[in-house]
Coordinates of C-alpha atoms and ligand atoms in Angstrom, one line a residue:
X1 CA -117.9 38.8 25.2
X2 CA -120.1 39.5 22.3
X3 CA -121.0 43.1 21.4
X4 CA -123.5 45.3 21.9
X5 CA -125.1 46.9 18.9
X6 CA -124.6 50.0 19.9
X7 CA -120.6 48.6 19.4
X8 CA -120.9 47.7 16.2
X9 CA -118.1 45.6 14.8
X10 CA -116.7 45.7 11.8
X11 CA -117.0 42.9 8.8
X12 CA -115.7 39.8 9.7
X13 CA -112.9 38.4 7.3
X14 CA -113.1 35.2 8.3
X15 CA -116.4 33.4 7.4
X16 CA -115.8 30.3 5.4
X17 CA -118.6 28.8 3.6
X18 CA -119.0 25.8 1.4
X19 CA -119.6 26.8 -2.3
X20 CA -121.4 24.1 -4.2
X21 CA -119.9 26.0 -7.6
X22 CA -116.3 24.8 -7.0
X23 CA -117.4 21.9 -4.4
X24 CA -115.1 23.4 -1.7
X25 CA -115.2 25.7 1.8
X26 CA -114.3 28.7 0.2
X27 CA -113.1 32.4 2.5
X28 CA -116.5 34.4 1.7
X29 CA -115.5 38.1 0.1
X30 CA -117.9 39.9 -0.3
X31 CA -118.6 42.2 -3.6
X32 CA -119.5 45.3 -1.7
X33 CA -117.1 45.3 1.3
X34 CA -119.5 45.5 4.6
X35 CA -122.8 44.1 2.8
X36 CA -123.6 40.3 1.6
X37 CA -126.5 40.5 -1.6
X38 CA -128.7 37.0 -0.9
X39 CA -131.0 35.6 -3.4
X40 CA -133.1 32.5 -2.0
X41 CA -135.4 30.4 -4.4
X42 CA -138.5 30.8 -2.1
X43 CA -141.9 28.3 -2.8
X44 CA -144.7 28.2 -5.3
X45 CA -147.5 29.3 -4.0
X46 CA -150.1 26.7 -4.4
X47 CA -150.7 24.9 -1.0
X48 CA -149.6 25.1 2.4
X49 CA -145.5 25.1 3.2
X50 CA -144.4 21.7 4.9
X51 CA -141.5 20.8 7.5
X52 CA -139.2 20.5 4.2
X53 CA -139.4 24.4 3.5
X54 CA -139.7 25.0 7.5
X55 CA -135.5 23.4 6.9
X56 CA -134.6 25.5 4.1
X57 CA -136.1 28.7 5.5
X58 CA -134.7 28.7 8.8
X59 CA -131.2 27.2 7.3
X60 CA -131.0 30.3 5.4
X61 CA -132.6 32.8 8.0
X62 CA -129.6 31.4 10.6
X63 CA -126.7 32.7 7.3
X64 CA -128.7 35.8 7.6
X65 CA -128.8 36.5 10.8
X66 CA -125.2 35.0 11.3
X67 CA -123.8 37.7 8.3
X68 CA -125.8 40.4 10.2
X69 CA -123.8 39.3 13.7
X70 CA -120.3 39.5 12.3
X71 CA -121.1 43.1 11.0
X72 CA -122.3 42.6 7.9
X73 CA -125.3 44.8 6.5
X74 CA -127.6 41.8 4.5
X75 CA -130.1 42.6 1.9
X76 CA -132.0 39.7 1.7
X77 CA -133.8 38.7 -1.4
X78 CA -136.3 35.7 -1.6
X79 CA -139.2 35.4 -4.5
X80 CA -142.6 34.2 -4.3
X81 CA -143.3 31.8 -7.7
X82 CA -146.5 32.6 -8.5
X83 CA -146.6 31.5 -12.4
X84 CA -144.5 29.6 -14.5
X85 CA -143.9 26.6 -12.6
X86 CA -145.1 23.3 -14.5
X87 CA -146.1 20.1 -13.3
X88 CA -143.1 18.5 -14.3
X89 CA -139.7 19.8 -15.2
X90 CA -139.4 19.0 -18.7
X91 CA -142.1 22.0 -19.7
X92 CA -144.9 20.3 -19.7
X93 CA -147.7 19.7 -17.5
X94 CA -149.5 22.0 -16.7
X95 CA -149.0 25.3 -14.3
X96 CA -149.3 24.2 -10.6
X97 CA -151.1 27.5 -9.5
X98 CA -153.7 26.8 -12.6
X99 CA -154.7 23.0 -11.2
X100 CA -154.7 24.4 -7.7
X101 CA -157.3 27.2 -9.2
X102 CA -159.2 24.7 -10.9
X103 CA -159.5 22.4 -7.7
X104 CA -160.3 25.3 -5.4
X105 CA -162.0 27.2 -7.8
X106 CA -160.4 30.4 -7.4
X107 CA -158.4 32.8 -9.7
X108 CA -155.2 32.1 -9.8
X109 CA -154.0 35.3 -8.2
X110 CA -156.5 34.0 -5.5
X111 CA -154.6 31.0 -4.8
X112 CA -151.2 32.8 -4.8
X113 CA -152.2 35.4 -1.8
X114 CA -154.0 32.6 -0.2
X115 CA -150.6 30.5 0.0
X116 CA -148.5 33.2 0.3
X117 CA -150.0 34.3 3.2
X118 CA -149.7 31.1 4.8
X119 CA -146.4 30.5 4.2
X120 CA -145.7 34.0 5.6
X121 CA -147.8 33.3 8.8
X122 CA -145.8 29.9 9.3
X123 CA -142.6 32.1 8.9
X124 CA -143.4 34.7 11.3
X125 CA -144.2 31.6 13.6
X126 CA -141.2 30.1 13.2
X127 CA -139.2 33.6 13.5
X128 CA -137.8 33.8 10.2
X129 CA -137.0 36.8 9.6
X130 CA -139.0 39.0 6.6
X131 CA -137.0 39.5 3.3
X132 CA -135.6 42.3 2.7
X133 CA -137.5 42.2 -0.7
X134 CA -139.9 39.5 -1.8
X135 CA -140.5 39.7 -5.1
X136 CA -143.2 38.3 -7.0
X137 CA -142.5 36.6 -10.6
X138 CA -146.3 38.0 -11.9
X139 CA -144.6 41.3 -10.7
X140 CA -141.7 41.0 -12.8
X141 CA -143.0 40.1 -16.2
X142 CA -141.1 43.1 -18.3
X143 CA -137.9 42.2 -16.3
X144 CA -138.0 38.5 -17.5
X145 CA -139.3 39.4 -21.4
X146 CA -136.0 42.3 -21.3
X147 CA -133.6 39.2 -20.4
X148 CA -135.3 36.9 -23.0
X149 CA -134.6 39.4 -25.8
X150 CA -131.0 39.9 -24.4
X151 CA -130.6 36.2 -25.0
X152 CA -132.1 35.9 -28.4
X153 CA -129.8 39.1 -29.7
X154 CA -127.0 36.9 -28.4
X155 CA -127.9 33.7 -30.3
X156 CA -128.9 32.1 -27.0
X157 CA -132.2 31.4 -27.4
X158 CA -134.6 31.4 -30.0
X159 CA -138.6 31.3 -31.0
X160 CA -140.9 28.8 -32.0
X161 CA -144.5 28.4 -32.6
X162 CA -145.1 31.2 -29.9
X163 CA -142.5 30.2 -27.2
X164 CA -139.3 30.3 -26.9
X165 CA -136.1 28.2 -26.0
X166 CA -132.8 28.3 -24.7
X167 CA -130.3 27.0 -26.8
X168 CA -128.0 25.0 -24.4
X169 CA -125.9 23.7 -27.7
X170 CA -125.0 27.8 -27.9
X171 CA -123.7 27.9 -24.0
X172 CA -121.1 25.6 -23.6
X173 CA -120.7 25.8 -19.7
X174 CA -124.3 24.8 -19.1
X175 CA -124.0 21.9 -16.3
X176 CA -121.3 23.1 -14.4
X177 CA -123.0 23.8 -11.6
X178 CA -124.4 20.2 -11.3
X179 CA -121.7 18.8 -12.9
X180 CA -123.9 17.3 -15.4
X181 CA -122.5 16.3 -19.0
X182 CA -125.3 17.3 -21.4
X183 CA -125.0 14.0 -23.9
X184 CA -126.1 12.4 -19.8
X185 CA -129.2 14.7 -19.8
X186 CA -132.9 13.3 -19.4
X187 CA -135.0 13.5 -22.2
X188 CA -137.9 12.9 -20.9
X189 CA -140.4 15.2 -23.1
X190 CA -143.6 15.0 -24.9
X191 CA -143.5 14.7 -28.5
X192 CA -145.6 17.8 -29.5
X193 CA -142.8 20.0 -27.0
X194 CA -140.1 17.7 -28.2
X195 CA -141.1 19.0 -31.9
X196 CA -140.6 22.7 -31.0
X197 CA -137.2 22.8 -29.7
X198 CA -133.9 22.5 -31.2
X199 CA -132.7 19.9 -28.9
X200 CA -134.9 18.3 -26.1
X201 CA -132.8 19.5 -23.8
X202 CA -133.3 23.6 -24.4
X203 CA -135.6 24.7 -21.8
X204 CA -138.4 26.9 -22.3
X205 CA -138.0 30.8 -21.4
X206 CA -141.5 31.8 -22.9
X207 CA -144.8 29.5 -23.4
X208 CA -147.2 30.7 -25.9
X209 CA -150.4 29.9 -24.3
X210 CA -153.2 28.2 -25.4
X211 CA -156.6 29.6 -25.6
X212 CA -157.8 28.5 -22.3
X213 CA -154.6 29.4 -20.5
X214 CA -156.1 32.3 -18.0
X215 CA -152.5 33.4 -16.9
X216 CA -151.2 35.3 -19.5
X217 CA -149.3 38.1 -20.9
X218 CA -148.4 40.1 -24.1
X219 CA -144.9 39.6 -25.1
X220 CA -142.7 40.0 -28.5
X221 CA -143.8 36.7 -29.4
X222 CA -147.3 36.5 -28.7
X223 CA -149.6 36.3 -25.9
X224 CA -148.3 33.3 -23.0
X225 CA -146.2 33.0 -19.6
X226 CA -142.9 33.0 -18.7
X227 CA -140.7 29.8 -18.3
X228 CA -140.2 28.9 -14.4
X229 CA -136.4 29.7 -14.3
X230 CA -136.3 32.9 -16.1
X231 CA -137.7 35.0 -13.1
X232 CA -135.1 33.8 -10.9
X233 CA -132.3 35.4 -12.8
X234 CA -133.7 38.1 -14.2
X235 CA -135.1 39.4 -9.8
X236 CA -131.8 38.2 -8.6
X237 CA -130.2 40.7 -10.6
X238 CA -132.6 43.3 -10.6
X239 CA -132.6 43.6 -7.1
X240 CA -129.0 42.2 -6.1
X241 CA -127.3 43.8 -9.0
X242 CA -124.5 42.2 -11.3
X243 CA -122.0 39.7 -9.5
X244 CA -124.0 39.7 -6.2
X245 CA -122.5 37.7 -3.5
X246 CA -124.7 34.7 -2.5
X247 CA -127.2 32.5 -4.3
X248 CA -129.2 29.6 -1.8
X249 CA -131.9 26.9 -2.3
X250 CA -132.8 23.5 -1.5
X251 CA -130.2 20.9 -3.1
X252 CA -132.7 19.7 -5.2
X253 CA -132.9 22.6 -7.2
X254 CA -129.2 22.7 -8.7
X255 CA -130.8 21.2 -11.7
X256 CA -132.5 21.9 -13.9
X257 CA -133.4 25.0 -11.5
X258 CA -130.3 26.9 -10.8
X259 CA -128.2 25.1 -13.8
X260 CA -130.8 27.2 -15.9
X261 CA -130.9 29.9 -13.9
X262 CA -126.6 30.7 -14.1
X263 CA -126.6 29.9 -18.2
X264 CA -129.8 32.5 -18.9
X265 CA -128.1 35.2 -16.8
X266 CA -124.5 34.7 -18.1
X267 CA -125.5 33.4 -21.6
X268 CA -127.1 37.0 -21.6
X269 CA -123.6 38.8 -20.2
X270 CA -124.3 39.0 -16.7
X271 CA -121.8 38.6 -14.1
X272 CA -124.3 36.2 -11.5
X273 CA -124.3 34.6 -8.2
X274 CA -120.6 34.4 -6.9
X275 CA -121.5 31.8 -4.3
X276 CA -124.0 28.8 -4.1
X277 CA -125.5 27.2 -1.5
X278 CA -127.7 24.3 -1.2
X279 CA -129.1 23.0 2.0
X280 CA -129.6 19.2 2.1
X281 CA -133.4 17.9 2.5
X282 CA -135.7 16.8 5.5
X283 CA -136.5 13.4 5.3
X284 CA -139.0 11.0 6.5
X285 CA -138.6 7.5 6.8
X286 CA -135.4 8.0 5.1
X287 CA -137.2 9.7 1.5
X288 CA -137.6 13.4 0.8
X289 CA -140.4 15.5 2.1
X290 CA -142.3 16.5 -0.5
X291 CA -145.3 17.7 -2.0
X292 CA -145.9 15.7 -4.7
X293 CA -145.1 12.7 -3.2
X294 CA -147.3 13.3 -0.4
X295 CA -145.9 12.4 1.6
X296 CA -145.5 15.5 4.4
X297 CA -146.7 17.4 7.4
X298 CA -147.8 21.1 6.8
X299 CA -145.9 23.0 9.4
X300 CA -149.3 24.2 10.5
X301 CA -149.8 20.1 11.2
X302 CA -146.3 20.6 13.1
X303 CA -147.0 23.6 15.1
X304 CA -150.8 22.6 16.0
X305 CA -148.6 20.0 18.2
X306 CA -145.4 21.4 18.9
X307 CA -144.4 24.8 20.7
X308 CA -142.8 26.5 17.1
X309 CA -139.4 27.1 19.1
X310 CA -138.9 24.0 19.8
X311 CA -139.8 23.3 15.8
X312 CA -137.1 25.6 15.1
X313 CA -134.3 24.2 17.3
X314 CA -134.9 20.6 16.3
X315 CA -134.1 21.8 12.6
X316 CA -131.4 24.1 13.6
X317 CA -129.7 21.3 15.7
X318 CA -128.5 19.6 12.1
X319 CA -126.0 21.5 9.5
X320 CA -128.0 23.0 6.5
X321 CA -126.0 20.4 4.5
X322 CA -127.2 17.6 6.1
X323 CA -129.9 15.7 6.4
X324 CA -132.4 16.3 9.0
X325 CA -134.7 13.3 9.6
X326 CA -138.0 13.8 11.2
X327 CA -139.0 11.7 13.4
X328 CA -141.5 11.6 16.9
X329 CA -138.1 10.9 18.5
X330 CA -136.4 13.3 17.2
X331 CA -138.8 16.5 18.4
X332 CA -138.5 14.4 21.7
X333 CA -135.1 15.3 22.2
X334 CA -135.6 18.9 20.8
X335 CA -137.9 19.6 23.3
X336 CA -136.0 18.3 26.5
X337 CA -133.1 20.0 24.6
X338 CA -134.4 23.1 24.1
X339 CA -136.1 23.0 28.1
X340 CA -132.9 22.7 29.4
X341 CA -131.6 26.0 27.8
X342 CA -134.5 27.9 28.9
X343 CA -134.8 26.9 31.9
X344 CA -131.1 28.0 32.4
X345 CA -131.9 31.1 30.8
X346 CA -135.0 32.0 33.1
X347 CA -133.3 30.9 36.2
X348 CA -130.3 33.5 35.0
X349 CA -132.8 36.3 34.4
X350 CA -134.8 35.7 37.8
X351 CA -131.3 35.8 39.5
X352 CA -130.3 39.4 38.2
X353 CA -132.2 41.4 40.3
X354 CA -131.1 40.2 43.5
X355 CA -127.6 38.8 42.9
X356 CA -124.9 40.6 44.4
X357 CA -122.3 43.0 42.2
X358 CA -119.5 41.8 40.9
X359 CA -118.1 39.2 38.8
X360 CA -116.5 35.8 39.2
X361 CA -113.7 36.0 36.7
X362 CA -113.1 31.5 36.3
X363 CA -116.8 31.6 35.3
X364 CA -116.6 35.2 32.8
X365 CA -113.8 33.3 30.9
X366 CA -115.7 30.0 30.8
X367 CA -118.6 32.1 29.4
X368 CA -116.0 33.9 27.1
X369 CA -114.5 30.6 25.8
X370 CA -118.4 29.2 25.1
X371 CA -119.2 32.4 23.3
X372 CA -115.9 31.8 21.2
X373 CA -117.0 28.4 20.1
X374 CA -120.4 29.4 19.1
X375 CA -118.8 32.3 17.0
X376 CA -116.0 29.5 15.4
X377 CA -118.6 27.3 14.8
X378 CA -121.0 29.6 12.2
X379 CA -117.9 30.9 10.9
X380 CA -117.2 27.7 9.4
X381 CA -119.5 27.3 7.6
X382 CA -122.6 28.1 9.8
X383 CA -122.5 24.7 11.5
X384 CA -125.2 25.3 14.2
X385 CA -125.0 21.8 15.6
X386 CA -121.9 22.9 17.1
X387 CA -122.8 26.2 18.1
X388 CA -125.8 24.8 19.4
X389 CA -123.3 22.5 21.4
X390 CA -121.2 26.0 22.9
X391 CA -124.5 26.7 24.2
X392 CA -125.1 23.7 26.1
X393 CA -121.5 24.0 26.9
X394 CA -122.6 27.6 28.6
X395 CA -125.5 26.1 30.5
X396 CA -123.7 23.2 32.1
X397 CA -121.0 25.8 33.7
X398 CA -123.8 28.0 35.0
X399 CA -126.0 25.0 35.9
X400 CA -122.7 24.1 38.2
X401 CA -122.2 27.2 39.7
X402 CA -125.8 28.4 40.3
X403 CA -126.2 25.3 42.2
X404 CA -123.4 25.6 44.4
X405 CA -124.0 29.2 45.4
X406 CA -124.7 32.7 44.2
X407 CA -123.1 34.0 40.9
X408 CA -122.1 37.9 40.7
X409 CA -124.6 40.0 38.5
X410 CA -121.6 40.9 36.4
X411 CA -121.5 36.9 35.1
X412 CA -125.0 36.4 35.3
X413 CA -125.6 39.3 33.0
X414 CA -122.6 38.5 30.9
X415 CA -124.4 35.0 30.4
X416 CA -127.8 36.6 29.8
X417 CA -126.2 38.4 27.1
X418 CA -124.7 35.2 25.7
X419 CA -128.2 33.8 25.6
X420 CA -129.5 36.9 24.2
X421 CA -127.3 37.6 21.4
X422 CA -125.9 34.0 20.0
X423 CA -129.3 31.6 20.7
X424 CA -131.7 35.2 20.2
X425 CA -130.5 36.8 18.0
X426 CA -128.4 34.5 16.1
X427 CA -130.4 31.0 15.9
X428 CA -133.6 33.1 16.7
X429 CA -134.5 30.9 19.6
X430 CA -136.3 32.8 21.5
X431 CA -139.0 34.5 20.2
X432 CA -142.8 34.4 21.5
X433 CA -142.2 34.3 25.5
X434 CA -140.0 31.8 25.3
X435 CA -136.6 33.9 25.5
X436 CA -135.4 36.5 27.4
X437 CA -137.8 38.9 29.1
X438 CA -137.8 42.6 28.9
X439 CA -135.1 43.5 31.2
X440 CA -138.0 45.9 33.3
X441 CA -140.3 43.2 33.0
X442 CA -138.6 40.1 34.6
X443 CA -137.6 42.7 37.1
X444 CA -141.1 43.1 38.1
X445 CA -142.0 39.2 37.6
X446 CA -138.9 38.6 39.8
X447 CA -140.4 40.6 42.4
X448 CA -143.9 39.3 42.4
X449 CA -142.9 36.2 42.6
X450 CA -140.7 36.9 45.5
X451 CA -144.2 38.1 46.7
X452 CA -146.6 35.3 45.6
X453 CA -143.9 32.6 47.3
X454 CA -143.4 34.3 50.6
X455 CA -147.5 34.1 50.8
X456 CA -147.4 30.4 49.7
X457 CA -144.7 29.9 52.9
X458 CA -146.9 31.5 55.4
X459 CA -149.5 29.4 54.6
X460 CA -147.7 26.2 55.1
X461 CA -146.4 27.9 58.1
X462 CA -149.8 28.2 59.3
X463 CA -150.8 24.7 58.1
X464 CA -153.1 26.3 55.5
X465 CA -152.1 23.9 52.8
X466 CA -155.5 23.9 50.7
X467 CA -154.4 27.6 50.2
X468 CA -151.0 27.2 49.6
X469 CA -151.9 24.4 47.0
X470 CA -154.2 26.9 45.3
X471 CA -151.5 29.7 44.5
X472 CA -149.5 26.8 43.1
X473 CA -152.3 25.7 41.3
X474 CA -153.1 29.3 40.0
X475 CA -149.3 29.7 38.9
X476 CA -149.2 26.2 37.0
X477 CA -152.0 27.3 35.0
X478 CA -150.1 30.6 33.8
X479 CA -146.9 27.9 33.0
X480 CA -145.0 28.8 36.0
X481 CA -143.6 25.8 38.0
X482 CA -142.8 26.4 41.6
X483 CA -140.7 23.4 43.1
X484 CA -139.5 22.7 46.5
X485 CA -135.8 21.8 47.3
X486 CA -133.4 21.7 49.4
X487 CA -132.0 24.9 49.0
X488 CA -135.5 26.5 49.8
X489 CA -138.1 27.1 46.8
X490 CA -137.2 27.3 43.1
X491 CA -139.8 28.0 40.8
X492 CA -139.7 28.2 36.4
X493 CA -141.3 29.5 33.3
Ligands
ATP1 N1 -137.9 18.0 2.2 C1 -137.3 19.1 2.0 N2 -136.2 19.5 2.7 C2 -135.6 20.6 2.5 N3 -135.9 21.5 1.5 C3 -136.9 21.2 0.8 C4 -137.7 20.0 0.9 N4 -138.7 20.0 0.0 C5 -138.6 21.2 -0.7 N5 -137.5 21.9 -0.3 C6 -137.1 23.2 -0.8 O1 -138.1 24.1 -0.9 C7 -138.1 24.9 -2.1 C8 -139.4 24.8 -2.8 O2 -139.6 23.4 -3.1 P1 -140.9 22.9 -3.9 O3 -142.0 23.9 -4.0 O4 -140.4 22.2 -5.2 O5 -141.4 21.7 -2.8 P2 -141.6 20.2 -3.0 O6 -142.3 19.7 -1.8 O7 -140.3 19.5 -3.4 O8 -142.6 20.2 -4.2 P3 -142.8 19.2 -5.3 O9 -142.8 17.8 -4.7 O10 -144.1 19.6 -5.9 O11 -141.6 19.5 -6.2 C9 -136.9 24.3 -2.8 O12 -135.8 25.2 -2.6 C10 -136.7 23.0 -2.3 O13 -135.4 22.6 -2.4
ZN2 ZN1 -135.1 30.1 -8.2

């Protein structure tokens, strides 16, 4: 049976996750023993988060939550980009928060706690939990300009006309992570940038900026902005310290993003990000959600038409690593999915009260074995399609023996916990009414609904059906579903 927290286990040894670094499922160790340090890229602030971030977010919420159930203490660390980050990758373009400002017509800093805000509003919607810290790169200006200097004293980067570069002819191991070969490497850059830098492929750690550039900051080499990557490394290590265990983002970040990322921390002597994961991208028809190619639904869109659990367990039904494709069909099955675990669930909880003691020891090992599934299945890699599996598994043996007969309290409360702890807890399932009740609370529900329904008989009993089709009538409207059947009256949340 799981544990309660009050029996708090101790680090589990044997969580295996898939390390995009060496390109194999790896034994995770952590560099502290007890505590995993995470660093997740989070977005730019400069319109609404859509169903694409929703993936990522709640991919890397379920490793957090899933650390945090095999005993590990997290610290979770995810940024806010709020400067820095150009309209295309090749430093140039300009700053996505400064054409949002100009098309809104609102400061800058305006448009970051207006999107912020947002984005934390659609997390707290979708239960992700809060970072432990979430950093802000306009916060963190002195940070990146310390880590600059560190790599220009080491001959890995260097000035010009105002900004400066990384030298990635200096650091021979840039590309590893993305395994790209830098004679393969775009060039794609404007002349006038091309001009400044020693090779078109260094990438910019400093921008001087031009006069009209309203974001900008005094630095040794003039007054201008930080580069998009530099922030990255230099909060990661700020707040995670050297070597820190586990670095995440969406698979289309590796490069330039994170490839830039690992050469400005280690290029500068720091031991970085021992692990790296990459959850794979939410498609529609087939193609990439994304902003800029517009083609995407803001997960307020999503959640003005779907309940946000059921949001949450369509994306938490593919692995992180895979591709989840959004379709009408897909939040179809979601929904009838995710109905026929709550409905499970709520029949358990109305059960409790009245159910006789003891246990029924077949059904406490069946429980057991699902429980053991779930916990193999986000051991290996967090693969929460399978776990989500154990937990059908769990509601087709109770399904079976609630409706042949009673179940002990003992099981039923040994399921309930099950539910609790792995679809809670773990895939955060059941937040918002939708999960568990307070233990006192469905105690009292129980009860009045024991009430409500023996009223509702008596008036069929006394053929006062207008009455009777009232309270039913009354209850629908509250969401609670009262059906007749053979083994007397059922009724649902
Ligand atoms: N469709 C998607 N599926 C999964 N993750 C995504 C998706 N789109 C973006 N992400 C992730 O969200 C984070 C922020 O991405 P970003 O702000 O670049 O979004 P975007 O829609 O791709 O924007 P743009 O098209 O302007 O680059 C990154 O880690 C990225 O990998
Ligand atoms: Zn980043």
């Amino acid at each position: 049976m799981t544990q309660r927290p009050s029996e708090a286990r101790l680090p589990d040894p044997n969580i295996v996750l898939y390390d995009t670094l060496t390109r194999q499922k790896v034994t995770f160790e952590p560099t502290t023993p007890g505590r995993v340090g995470m660093y997740l890229c989070g977005p730019t602030v400069y319109s609404d988060a859509h169903l694409g971030h929703a993936k990522k977010e709640v991919a890397f919420d379920v490793i957090r939550r899933a650390f945090t159930h095999f005993g590990y203490k997290v610290r979770y660390v995810a940024n806010i980009t709020d400067v820095g980050h150009l309209q295309n990758d090749s430093d140039d373009g300009e700053d996505k928060m400064l054409a949002r400002a100009r098309l809104e017509q609102l400061e800058p800093m305006e448009v970051a706690d207006k999107y912020m805000w947002s984005f934390v509003k659609d997390m707290e919607a979708l239960n992700v939990l809060k970072p432990s810290i979430n950093p802000r790169a306009t916060g963190h200006i002195g940070e990146q300009i310390a880590l600059i200097e560190e790599l220009i004293a080491r001959g890995h980067a260097y000035e010009s006309a105002g900004s400066v570069y990384f030298d990635v002819r200096s650091w021979p191991e840039y590309g590893k992570l993305s395994g790209r070969k830098l004679d393969d490497q775009e060039e794609g850059v404007r002349e006038a940038v091309r001009e400044e830098k020693r090779d078109p492929r260094d990438f910019a750690l400093w921008k001087n900026a031009e006069p009209g550039h309203i974001m900008r900051w005094e630095s040794p080499w003039g007054v201008g902005f930080p580069g998009w990557h530099i922030e990255c490394s230099a909060m990661s290590l700020k707040y995670l310290g050297e070597g820190f265990d586990i670095h995440g983002g969406g698979l289309d970040l590796q490069f330039p993003h994170h490839e830039a990322e690992i050469a400005q921390a280690e290029a500068a002597g720091h031991a970085f990000a021992r692990y790296w994961m990459h959850n794979n991208m939410l498609t529609i028809g087939g193609e990439k959600m994304s902003k800029s190619k517009g083609n995407f639904l803001t997960i307020q869109d999503v959640l003005a038409q779907h309940d946000a659990m059921v949001v949450r367990f369509l994306l938490v039904g593919s692995h992180y690593r895979s591709i989840t494709e959004f379709s009408d069909a897909a939040f179809e099955s979601a929904r009838s999915g995710y109905r026929r675990l709550t409905e499970a669930l709520h029949e358990v909880e109305r059960r409790i009260p009245n159910a006789p003691a003891g246990q029924n020891a077949a059904l406490d090992a069946r429980i057991a074995a699902h429980v053991q599934a779930f916990e193999d299945a986000l051991r290996d890699d967090f693969n929460t399609p399978k776990a989500v599996a154990a937990l059908f598994g769990l509601t087709t043996d109770l399904n079976a023996a609630m409706n042949t007969g009673e179940v002990p309290r003992g099981t039923l409360e040994a399921a309930h916990a099950a539910y609790r702890d792995l679809g809670g807890e773990v895939l955060g399932l059941f937040a918002g009414g939708s999960g568990p009740a307070q233990s006192d609370d469905s105690q009292v529900v129980s009860a009045l609904m024991d009430l409500v329904l023996k009223a509702r008989q008596n008036y069929r009993l006394n053929k006062q059906y207008a009455e009777a089709d009232e309270l039913r009538g009354t209850l629908a409207r509250v969401g609670v579903t009262v059906e007749d059947t053979k083994d007397g009256v059922r009724w649902k949340r």
